[in-house]
XYZ file of C-alpha atoms in Angstrom:
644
model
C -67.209 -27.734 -44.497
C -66.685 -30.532 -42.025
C -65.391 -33.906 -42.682
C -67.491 -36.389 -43.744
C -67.365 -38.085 -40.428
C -68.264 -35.304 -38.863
C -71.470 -34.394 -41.346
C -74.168 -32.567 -39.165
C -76.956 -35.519 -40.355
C -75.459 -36.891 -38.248
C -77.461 -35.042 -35.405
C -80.398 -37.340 -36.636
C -79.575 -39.990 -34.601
C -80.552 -37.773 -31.485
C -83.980 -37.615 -30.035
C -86.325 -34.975 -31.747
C -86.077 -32.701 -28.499
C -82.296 -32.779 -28.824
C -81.956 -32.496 -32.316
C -83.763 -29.826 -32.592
C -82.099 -27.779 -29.669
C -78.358 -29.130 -31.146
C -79.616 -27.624 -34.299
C -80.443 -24.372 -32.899
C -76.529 -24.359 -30.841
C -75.312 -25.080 -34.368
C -76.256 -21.583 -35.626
C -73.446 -18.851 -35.829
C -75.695 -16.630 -34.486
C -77.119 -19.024 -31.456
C -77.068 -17.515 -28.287
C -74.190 -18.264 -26.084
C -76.248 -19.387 -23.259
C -77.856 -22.050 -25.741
C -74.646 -23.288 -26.981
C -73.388 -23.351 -23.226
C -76.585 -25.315 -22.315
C -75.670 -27.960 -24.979
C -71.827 -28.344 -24.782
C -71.833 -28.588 -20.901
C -74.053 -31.573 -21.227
C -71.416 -33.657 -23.226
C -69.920 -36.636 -21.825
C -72.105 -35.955 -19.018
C -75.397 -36.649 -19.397
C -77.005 -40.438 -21.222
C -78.274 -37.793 -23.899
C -75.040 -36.408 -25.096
C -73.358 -39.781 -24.041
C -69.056 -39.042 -24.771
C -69.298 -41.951 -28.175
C -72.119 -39.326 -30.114
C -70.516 -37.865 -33.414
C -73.198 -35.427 -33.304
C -71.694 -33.805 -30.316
C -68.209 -33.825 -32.121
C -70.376 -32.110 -34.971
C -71.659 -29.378 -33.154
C -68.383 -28.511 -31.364
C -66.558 -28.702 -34.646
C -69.217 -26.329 -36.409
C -67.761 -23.454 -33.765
C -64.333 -24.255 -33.869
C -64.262 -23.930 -37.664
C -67.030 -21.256 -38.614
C -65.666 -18.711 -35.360
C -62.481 -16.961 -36.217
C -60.027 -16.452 -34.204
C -59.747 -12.660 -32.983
C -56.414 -10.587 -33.515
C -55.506 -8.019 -31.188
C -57.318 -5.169 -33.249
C -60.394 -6.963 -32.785
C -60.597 -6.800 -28.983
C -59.410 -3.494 -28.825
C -62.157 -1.794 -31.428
C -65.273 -1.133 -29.974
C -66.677 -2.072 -33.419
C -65.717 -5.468 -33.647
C -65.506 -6.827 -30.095
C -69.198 -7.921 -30.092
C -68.316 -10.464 -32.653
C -65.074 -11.114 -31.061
C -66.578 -11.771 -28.057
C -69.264 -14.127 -29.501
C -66.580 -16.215 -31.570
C -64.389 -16.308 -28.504
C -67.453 -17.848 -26.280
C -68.396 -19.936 -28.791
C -64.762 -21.784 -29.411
C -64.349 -21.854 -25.738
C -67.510 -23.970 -25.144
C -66.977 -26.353 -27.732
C -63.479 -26.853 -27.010
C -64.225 -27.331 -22.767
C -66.953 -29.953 -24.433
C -64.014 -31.660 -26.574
C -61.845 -31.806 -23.966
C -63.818 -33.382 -21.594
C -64.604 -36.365 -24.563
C -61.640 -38.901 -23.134
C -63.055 -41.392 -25.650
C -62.946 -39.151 -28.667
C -59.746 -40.951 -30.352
C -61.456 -44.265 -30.535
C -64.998 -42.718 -31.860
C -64.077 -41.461 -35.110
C -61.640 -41.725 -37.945
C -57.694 -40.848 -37.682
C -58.578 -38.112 -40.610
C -61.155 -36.627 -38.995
C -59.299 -36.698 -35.737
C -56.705 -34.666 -37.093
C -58.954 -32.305 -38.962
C -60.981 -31.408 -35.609
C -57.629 -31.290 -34.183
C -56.180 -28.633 -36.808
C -59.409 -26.851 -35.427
C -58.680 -27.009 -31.964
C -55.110 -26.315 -31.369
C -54.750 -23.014 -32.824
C -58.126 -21.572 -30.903
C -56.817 -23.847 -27.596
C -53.560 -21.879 -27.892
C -55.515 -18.126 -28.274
C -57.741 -19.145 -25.337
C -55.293 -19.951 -22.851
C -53.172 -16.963 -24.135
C -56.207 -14.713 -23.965
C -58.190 -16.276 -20.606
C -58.853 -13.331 -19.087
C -57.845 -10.624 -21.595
C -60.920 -10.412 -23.820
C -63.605 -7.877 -22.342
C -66.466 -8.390 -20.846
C -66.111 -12.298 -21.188
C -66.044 -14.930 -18.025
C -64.919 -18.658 -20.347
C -66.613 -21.077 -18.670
C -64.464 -23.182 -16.128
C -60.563 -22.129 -15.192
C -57.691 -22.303 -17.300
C -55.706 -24.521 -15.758
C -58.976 -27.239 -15.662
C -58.742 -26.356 -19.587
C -55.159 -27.163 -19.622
C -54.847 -30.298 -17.967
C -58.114 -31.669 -19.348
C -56.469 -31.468 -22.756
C -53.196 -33.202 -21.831
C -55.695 -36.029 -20.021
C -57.444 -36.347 -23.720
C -54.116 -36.041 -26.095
C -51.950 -38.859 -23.590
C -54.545 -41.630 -24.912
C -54.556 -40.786 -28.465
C -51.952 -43.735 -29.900
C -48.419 -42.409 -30.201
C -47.907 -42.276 -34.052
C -51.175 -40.316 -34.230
C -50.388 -38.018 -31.878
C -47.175 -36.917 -33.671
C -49.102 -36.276 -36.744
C -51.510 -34.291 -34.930
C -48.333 -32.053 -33.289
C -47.137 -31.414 -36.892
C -47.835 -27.577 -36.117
C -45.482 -24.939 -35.914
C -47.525 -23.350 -32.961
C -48.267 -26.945 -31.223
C -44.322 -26.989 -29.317
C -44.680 -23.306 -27.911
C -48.201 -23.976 -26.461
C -46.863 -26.848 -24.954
C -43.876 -24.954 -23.579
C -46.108 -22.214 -22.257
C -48.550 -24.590 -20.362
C -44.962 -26.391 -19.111
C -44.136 -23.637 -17.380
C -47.554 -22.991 -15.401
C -47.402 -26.498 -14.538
C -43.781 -25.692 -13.160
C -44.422 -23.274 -11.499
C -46.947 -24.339 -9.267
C -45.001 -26.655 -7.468
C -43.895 -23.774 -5.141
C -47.413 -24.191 -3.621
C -47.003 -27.288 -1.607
C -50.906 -27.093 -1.055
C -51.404 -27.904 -4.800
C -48.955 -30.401 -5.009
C -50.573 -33.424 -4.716
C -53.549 -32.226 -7.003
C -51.212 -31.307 -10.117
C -49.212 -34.729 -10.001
C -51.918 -35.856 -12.666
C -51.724 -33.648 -15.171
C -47.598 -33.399 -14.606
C -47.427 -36.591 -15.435
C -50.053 -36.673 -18.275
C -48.230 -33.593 -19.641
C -44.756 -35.402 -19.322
C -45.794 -39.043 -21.447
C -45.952 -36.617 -24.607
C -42.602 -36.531 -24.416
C -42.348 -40.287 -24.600
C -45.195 -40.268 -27.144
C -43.619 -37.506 -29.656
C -39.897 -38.470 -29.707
C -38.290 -34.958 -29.290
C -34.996 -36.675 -29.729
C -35.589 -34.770 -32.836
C -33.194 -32.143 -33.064
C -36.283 -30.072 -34.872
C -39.236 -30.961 -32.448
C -37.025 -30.381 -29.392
C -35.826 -26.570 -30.423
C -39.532 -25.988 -31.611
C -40.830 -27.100 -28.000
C -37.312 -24.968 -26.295
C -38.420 -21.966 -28.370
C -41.523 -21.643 -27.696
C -39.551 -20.502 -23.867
C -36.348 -18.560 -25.146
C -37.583 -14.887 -25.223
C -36.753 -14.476 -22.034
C -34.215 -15.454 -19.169
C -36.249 -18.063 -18.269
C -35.506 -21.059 -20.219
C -36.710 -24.401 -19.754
C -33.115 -25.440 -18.115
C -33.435 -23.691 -15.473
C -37.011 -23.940 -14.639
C -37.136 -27.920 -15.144
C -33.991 -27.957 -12.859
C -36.173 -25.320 -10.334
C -38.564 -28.222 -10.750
C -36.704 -30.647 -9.833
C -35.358 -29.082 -6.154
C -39.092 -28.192 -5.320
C -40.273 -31.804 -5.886
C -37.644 -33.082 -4.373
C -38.241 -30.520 -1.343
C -41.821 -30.112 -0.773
C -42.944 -34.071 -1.880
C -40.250 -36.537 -1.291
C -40.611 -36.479 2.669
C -44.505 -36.601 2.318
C -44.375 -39.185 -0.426
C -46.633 -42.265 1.180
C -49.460 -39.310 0.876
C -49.005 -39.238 -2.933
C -50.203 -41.351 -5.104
C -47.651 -44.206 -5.981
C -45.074 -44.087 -7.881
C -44.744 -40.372 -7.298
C -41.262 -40.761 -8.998
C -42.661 -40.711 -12.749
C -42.140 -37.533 -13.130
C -38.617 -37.296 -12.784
C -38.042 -39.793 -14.500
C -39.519 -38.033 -17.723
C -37.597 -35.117 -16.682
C -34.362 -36.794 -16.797
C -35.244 -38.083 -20.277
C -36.116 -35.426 -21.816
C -32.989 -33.705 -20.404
C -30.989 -36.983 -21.732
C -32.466 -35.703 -25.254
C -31.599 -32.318 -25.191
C -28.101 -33.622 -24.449
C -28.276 -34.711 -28.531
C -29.026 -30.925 -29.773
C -26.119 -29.995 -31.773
C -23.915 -27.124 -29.977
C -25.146 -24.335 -32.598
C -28.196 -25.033 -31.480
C -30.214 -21.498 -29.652
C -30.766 -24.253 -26.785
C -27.722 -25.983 -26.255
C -25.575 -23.567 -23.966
C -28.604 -22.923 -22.148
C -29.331 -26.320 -21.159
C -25.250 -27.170 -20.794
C -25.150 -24.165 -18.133
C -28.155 -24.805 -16.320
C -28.491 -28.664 -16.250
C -26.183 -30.799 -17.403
C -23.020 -28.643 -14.951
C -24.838 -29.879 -12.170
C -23.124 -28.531 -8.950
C -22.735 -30.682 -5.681
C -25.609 -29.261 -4.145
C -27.841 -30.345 -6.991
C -26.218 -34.234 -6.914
C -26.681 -34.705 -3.385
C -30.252 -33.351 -3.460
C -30.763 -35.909 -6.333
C -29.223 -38.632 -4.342
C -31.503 -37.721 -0.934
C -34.658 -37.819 -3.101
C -33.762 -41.271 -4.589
C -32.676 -42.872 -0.471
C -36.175 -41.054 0.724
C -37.461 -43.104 -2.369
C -35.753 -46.353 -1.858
C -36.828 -46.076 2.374
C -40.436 -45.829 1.501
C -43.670 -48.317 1.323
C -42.944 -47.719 -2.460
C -39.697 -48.630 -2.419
C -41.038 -52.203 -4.733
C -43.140 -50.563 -7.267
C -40.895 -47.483 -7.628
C -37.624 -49.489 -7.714
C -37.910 -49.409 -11.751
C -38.236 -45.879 -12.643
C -34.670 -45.688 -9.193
C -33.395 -47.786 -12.137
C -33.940 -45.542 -14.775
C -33.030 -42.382 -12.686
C -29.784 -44.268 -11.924
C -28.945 -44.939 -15.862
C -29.765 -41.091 -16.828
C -27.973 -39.769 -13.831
C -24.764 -42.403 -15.062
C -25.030 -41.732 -18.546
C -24.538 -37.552 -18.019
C -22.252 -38.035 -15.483
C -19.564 -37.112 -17.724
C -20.730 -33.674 -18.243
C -20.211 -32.831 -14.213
C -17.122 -31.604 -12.744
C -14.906 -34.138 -10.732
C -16.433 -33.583 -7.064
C -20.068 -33.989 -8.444
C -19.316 -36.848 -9.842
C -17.887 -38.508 -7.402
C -20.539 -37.466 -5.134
C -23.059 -38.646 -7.417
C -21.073 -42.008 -7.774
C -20.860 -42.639 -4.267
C -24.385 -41.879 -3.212
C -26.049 -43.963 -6.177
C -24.171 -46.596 -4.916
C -25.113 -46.527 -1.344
C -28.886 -45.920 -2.675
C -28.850 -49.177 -4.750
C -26.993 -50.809 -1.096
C -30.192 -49.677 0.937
C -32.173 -50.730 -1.162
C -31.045 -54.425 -1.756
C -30.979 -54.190 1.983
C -34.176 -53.186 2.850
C -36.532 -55.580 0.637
C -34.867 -58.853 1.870
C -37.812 -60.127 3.694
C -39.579 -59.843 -0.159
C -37.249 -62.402 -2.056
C -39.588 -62.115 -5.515
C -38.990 -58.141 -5.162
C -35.186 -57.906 -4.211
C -34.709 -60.427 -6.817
C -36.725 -58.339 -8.962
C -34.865 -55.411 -8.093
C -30.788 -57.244 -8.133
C -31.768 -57.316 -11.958
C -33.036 -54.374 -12.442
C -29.745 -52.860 -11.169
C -27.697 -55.516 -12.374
C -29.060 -54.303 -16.267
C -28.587 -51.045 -15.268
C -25.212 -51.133 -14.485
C -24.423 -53.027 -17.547
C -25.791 -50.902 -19.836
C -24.002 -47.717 -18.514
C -20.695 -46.501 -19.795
C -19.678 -44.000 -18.794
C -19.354 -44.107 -15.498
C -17.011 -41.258 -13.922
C -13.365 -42.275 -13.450
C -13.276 -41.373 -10.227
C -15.904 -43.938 -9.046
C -13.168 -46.366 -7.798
C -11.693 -43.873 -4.942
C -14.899 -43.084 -4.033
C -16.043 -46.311 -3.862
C -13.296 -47.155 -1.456
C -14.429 -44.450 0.868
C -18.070 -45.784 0.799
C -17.447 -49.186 1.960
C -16.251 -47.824 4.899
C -19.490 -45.747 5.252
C -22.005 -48.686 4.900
C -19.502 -51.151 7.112
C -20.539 -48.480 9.867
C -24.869 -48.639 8.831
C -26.625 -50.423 10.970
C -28.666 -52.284 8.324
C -26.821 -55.875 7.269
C -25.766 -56.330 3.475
C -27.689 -58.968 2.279
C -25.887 -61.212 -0.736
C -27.404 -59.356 -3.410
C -26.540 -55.940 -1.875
C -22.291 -57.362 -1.569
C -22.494 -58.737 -5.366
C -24.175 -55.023 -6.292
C -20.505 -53.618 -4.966
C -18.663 -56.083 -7.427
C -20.657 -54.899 -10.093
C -20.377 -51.025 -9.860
C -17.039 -50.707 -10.558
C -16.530 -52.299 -13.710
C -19.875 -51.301 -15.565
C -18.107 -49.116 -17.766
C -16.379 -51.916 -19.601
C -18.441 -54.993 -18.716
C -19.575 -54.961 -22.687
C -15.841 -54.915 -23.390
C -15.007 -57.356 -21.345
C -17.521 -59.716 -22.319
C -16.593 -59.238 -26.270
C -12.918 -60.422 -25.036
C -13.900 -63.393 -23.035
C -16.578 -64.343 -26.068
C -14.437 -64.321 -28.532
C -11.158 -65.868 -27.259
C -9.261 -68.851 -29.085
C -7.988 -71.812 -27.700
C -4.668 -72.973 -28.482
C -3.116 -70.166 -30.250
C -0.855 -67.848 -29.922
C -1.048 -64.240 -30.754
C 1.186 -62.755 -33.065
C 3.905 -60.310 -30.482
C 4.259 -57.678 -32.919
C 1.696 -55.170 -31.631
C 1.357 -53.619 -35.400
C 0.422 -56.546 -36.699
C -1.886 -59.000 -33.544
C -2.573 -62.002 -35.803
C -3.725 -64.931 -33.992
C -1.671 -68.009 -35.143
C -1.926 -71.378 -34.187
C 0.842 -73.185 -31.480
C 2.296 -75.678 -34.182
C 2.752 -72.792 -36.311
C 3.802 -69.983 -34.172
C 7.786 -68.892 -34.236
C 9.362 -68.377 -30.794
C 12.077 -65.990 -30.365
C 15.095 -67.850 -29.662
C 16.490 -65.845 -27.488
C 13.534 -66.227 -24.859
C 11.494 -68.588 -26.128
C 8.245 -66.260 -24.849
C 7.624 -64.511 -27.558
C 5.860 -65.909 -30.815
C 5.239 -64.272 -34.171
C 3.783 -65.299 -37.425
C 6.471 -64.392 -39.619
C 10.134 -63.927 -40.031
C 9.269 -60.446 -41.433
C 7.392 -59.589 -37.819
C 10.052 -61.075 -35.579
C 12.435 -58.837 -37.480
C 9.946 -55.588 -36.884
C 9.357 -56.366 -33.362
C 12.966 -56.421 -32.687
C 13.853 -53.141 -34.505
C 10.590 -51.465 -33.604
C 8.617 -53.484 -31.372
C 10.691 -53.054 -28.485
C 11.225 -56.487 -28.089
C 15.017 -56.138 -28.543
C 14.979 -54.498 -24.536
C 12.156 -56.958 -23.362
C 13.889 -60.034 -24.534
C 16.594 -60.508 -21.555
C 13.798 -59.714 -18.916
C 11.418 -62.308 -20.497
C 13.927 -65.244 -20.618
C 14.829 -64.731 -16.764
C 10.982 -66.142 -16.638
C 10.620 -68.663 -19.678
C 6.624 -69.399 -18.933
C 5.977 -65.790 -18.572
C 3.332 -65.856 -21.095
C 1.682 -69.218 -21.294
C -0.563 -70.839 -23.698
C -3.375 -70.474 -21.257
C -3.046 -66.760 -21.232
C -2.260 -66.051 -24.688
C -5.656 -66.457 -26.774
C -6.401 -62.716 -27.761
C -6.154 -60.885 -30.879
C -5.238 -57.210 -31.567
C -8.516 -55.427 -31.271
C -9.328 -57.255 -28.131
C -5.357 -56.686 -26.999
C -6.305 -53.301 -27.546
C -9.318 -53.188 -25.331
C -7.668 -54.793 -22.748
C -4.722 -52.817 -21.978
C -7.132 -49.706 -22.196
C -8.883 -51.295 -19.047
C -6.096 -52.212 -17.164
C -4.171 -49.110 -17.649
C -7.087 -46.790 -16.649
C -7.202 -49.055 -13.369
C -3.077 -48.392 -12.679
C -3.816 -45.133 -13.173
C -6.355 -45.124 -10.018
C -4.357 -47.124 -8.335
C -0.842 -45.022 -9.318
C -0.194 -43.627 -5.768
C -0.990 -46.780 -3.828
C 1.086 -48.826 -6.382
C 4.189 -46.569 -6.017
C 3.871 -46.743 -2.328
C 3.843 -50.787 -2.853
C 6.812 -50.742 -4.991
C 9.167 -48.813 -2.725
C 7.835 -51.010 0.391
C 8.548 -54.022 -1.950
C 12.512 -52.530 -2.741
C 12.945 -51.616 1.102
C 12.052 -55.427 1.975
C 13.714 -56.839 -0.716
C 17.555 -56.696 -0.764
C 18.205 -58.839 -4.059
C 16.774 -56.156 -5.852
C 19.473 -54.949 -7.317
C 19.437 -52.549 -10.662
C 22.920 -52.297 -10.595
C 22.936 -55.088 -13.916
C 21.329 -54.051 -17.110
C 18.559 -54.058 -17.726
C 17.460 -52.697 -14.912
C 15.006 -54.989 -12.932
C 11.621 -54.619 -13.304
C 8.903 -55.047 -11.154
C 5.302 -55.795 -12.540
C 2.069 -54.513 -11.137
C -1.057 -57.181 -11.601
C -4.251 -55.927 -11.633
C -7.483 -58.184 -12.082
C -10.165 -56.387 -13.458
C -13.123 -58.770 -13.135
C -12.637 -60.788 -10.098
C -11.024 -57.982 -7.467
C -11.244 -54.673 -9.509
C -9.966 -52.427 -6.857
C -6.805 -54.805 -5.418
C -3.264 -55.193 -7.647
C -0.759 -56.881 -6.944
C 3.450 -55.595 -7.315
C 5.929 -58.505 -7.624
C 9.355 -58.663 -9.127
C 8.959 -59.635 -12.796
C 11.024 -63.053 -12.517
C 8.343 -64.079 -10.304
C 5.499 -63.115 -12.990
C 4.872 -66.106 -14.460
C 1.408 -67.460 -15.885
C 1.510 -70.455 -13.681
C 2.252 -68.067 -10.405
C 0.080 -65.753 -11.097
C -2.970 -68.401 -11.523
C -2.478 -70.615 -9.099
C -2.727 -67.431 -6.824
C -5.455 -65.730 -8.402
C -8.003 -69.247 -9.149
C -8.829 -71.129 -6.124
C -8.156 -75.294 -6.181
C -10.710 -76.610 -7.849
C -12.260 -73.368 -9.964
C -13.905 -74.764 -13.052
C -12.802 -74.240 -16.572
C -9.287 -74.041 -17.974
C -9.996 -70.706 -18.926
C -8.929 -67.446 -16.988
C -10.616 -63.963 -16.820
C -9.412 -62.232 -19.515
C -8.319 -59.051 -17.245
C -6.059 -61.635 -15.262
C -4.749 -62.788 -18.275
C -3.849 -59.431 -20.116
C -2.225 -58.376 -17.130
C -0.134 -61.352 -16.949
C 0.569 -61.605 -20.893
C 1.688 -58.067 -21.589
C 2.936 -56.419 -17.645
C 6.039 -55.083 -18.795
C 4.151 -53.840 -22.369
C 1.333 -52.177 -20.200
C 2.067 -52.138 -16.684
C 5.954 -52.677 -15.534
C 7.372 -49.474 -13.547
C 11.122 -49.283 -13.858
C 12.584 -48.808 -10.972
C 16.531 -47.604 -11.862
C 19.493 -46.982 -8.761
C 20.357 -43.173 -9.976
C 23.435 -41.322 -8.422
C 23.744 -38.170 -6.263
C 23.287 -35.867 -9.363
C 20.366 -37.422 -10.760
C 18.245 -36.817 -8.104
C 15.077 -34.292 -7.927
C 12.042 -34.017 -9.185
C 11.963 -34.070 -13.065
C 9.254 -33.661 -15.462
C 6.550 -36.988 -15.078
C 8.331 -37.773 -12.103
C 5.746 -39.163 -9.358
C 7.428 -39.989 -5.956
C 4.726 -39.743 -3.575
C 6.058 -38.921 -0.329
C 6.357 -42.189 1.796
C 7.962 -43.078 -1.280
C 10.510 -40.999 -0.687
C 10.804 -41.547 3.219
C 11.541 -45.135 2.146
C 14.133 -44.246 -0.924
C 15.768 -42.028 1.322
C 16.081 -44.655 4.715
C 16.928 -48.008 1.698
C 19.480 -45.552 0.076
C 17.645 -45.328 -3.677
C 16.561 -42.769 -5.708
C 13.476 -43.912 -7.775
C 12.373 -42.346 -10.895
C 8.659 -43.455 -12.218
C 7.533 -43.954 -16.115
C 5.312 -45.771 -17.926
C 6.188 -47.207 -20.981
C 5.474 -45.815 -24.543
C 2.678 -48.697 -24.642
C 0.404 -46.602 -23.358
C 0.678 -43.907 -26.146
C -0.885 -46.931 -29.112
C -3.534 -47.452 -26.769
């Protein structure tokens, strides 16, 4: 029986003429061109206006009183006159339903989802079954079908459309009509025309949150009895939008970039299926080990996009194709990424570029990227070196960087720890001194803290972790080379405490490790220039390499370690006049703790200690100049590095 919203008295409210004929369509044994005659009038005619529950009646009397056919039934003669009646009959009153856009808001959530129960299982055996059952023409195409119910199911409201895809059956039918969508973007002709539906089809993503691990292997199993999984044909997808639409896209309805966007996402969330998951090595293979080819066809479709008249009202969803493409970076190999680094950046460049004579948009547009970059991660480690060789790219463009596009290039390379950085510099404490025993990183006050007195540099909170910093700290080989520099660590400079000690050295050590050939290079220029470096005298002499995360975070600077102190270093790095009292905290980690996280020892070896031993790096104008200033240099970083 139907639900009580749905209760054929209902069909009262129509005129007598109508009734009576909506009557007659209501029998099971109506004739199909009757029931045709009244279903193709809904939503379509001021007597079957789209708001009528009677309509909704009538449709749902067919849905629920035909059954559905099996495969015996359209195969013996006996039964496929009543197969074929049934079939008619669900496919009318679902093409009515369909075409009812304002169905969600003209009756109740429960009977909403009982029609629905109705109309998904006989929606899935019609579009299986289009042209299979004999003798029988459904009225309309199936991909008009198709689409029209992804038009009606994108305005129910979110939470009821989950309930209503709480269906074992609902995720393959969606998967199925997917891949017709899919696949007609090889027809450049029907491009344009399917962009509608595509997106429509796409929001349910959105709308049903297949972050679930469950929903998203129902919807990626309703495509996995074949070699064609939805990896690879949302990745085919991807290279014939990109081919046949992005050079044509001022023809197409703006922002044509919506649906990648979606794509991305739903990608993004099929990154979260566990790796037992059927899916999982599928998706891995086909998606997310992007080869070059792929990257630089996603980085031409985003310039095409940033170059057009759209450039303003797409520059959002460039945003959001920017953050997805960022965030999976990881999961490429090294040239990709770097490839994909380097082109995103020049994209986000061009674009800053190209909207200054709009200051609301490029402003508009600076934050967008600005809050993209900032909440991003993971960018690949190899961003800075290819950063370095795109600079010289866009110093050779025509097009002038405005202000906004030069700050963009300060902010790309240190988005992956700009949330570290700003817990440091948040949380810092003035006038006190932080504990020097890296075990223990308490942050003491300066009336209170004990100097060493054999360098006066180093401060502890206790006798007991003076003692354990000297045994085991390492402080017992530091000590000599601190005191040749007694304001090597300054109160200025010292306000951290262990966790963000922690998070600072990881920084600044994944930048020397960027910058490890240059810096050797710098070093042995530094020792051929500099006589009074002598090693002969133990310890040997140290030289420390500064790098400043925040203000120049692709420069460092290599200076004998006498020469390191706080003051030095901050009168070079803040210009006269800089407000505050307080430096970056990347400045003043590397200053603090350079022999701890960043000194090179540089030791005058004999004849038979030369070669190339194991962790040896001596790039080779390192060598040219060892061999011409008569040293043999051996390379190590410290044991620091293995805490961090």
């Amino acid at each position: 029986m139907p639900h009580t919203h749905l209760d054929l008295a209902r069909l009262e409210d129509l005129p007598l003429s109508q009734r009576l004929l909506a009557r007659s369509a209501c029998r099971p044994d109506a004739d199909p061109k009757l029931i045709e005659r009244v279903l193709s009038k809904a939503g379509r005619s001021p007597l079957f206006p789209e708001e009528d529950r009677a309509l909704l009646t009538l449709c749902y009397h067919h849905l629920v009183s035909a059954p559905i056919p099996t495969a015996n039934d359209l195969e013996n003669p006996a039964t496929l006159p009543t197969a074929q009646r049934s079939f008619w009959r669900a496919a009318a009153a679902a093409h009515a339903i369909v075409r009812m856009k304002t169905m969600a808001q003209c009756i109740a959530p429960e009977a909403l989802r009982e029609l629905w129960d109705c109309l998904l299982p006989w929606s899935v055996f019609i579009y299986d079954n289009w042209v299979n059952v004999p003798g029988m023409r459904p009225p309309g195409r199936r991909e008009t079908y198709a689409n029209d119910l992804f038009m009606l199911v994108a305005v129910i409201a979110p939470d009821d459309l989950r309930a209503l895809f709480d269906w074992p059956a609902a995720y393959p039918f969606l998967a199925r009509h997917w891949m017709h969508l899919a696949g007609g973007v090889r027809r450049a002709e029907v491009a344009e025309r399917e962009i509608g539906p595509w997106n429509s089809f796409l929001s349910l993503f959105r709308c049903l949150k297949l972050s679930n691990s469950r929903r998203l292997a129902a919807f990626l199993g309703g495509i996995d009895d074949s070699d064609r999984v939805a990896a690879k044909l949302l990745v085919k997808t991807i290279r014939y939008r990109g081919l046949h639409c992005v050079p044509d896209l001022d023809g197409l309805h703006a922002p044509w970039s919506y649906p990648l966007v979606c794509t991305l996402q739903f990608f993004e969330l099929a990154r979260k299926l566990s790796p037992g998951d059927t899916a999982h090595w599928r998706l891995r293979r086909a998606f997310l080990s992007r080869d070059l080819h792929f990257v630089k066809l996603l980085v031409s479709i985003l310039h095409n996009m940033a170059q057009s008249r759209y450039s303003d009202s797409c520059s959002r969803d460039i945003m959001e194709i920017i953050a997805v493409l960022l965030r999976t970076s990881p999961d490429m190999d090294e040239h990709a990424a770097e490839a994909l680094d380097t082109g995103l950046l020049l994209v986000l460049v061009r674009l800053m570029s190209l909207n200054e004579e709009d200051p609301p948009a490029m402003l508009r547009v600076f934050k967008a990227v600005l809050s993209a970059l900032e909440d991003v991660c993971a960018v690949s480690y190899v961003a800075a070196r290819a950063l370095r060789t795109a600079r010289q790219s866009v110093a050779s463009e025509e097009f002038r960087l405005s202000p906004e596009a030069s700050a963009v290039w300060a902010a790309f390379p240190t988005a992956p720890f700009a949330t570290e950085l700003a817990a440091v510099e948040g949380n810092m404490i003035a006038w006190s001194r932080l504990c020097h025993n890296s075990t223990c990183g308490t942050s003491v006050p300066q009336s209170n803290a004990r100097k060493c007195s054999g360098c006066g540099v180093a401060s502890h909170c206790s006798v007991a972790c003076q003692e354990s910093d000297w045994r085991n700290g390492g402080h017992k080989h530091l000590c000599t080379v601190y005191a040749r520099s007694p304001n090597f660590i300054d109160t200025r400079v010292q306000p951290f405490r262990f966790h963000q000690r922690r998070y600072l050295a990881a920084i600044a050590h994944r930048q020397y490790s960027l910058f490890l050939p240059e810096i050797l290079v710098a070093q042995a220029e530094l020792l051929a220039a500099d006589s009074s470096l002598d090693t002969t005298t133990t310890p040997a002499s140290v030289l420390a390499t500064i790098i400043d995360t925040t203000t120049r975070p692709t420069g460092f600077r290599v200076l004998p370690a006498s020469e390191a102190s706080a003051g030095t270093v901050w009168d070079s790095a803040v210009p006269p006049g800089a407000p505050g009292g307080c430096p970056s905290s990347s400045l003043a980690w590397s200053v603090a703790d350079a022999v701890l996280g960043l000194a090179v020892e540089i030791r005058k070896m004999g004849p038979e200690q030369t070669g190339d031993g194991d962790g040896e790096i001596v790039p080779r104008r390192c060598r040219e100049l060892a061999a011409r200033t008569g040293w043999d240099v051996e390379y190590s970083l410290p044991a620091f590095e293995q805490s961090v």
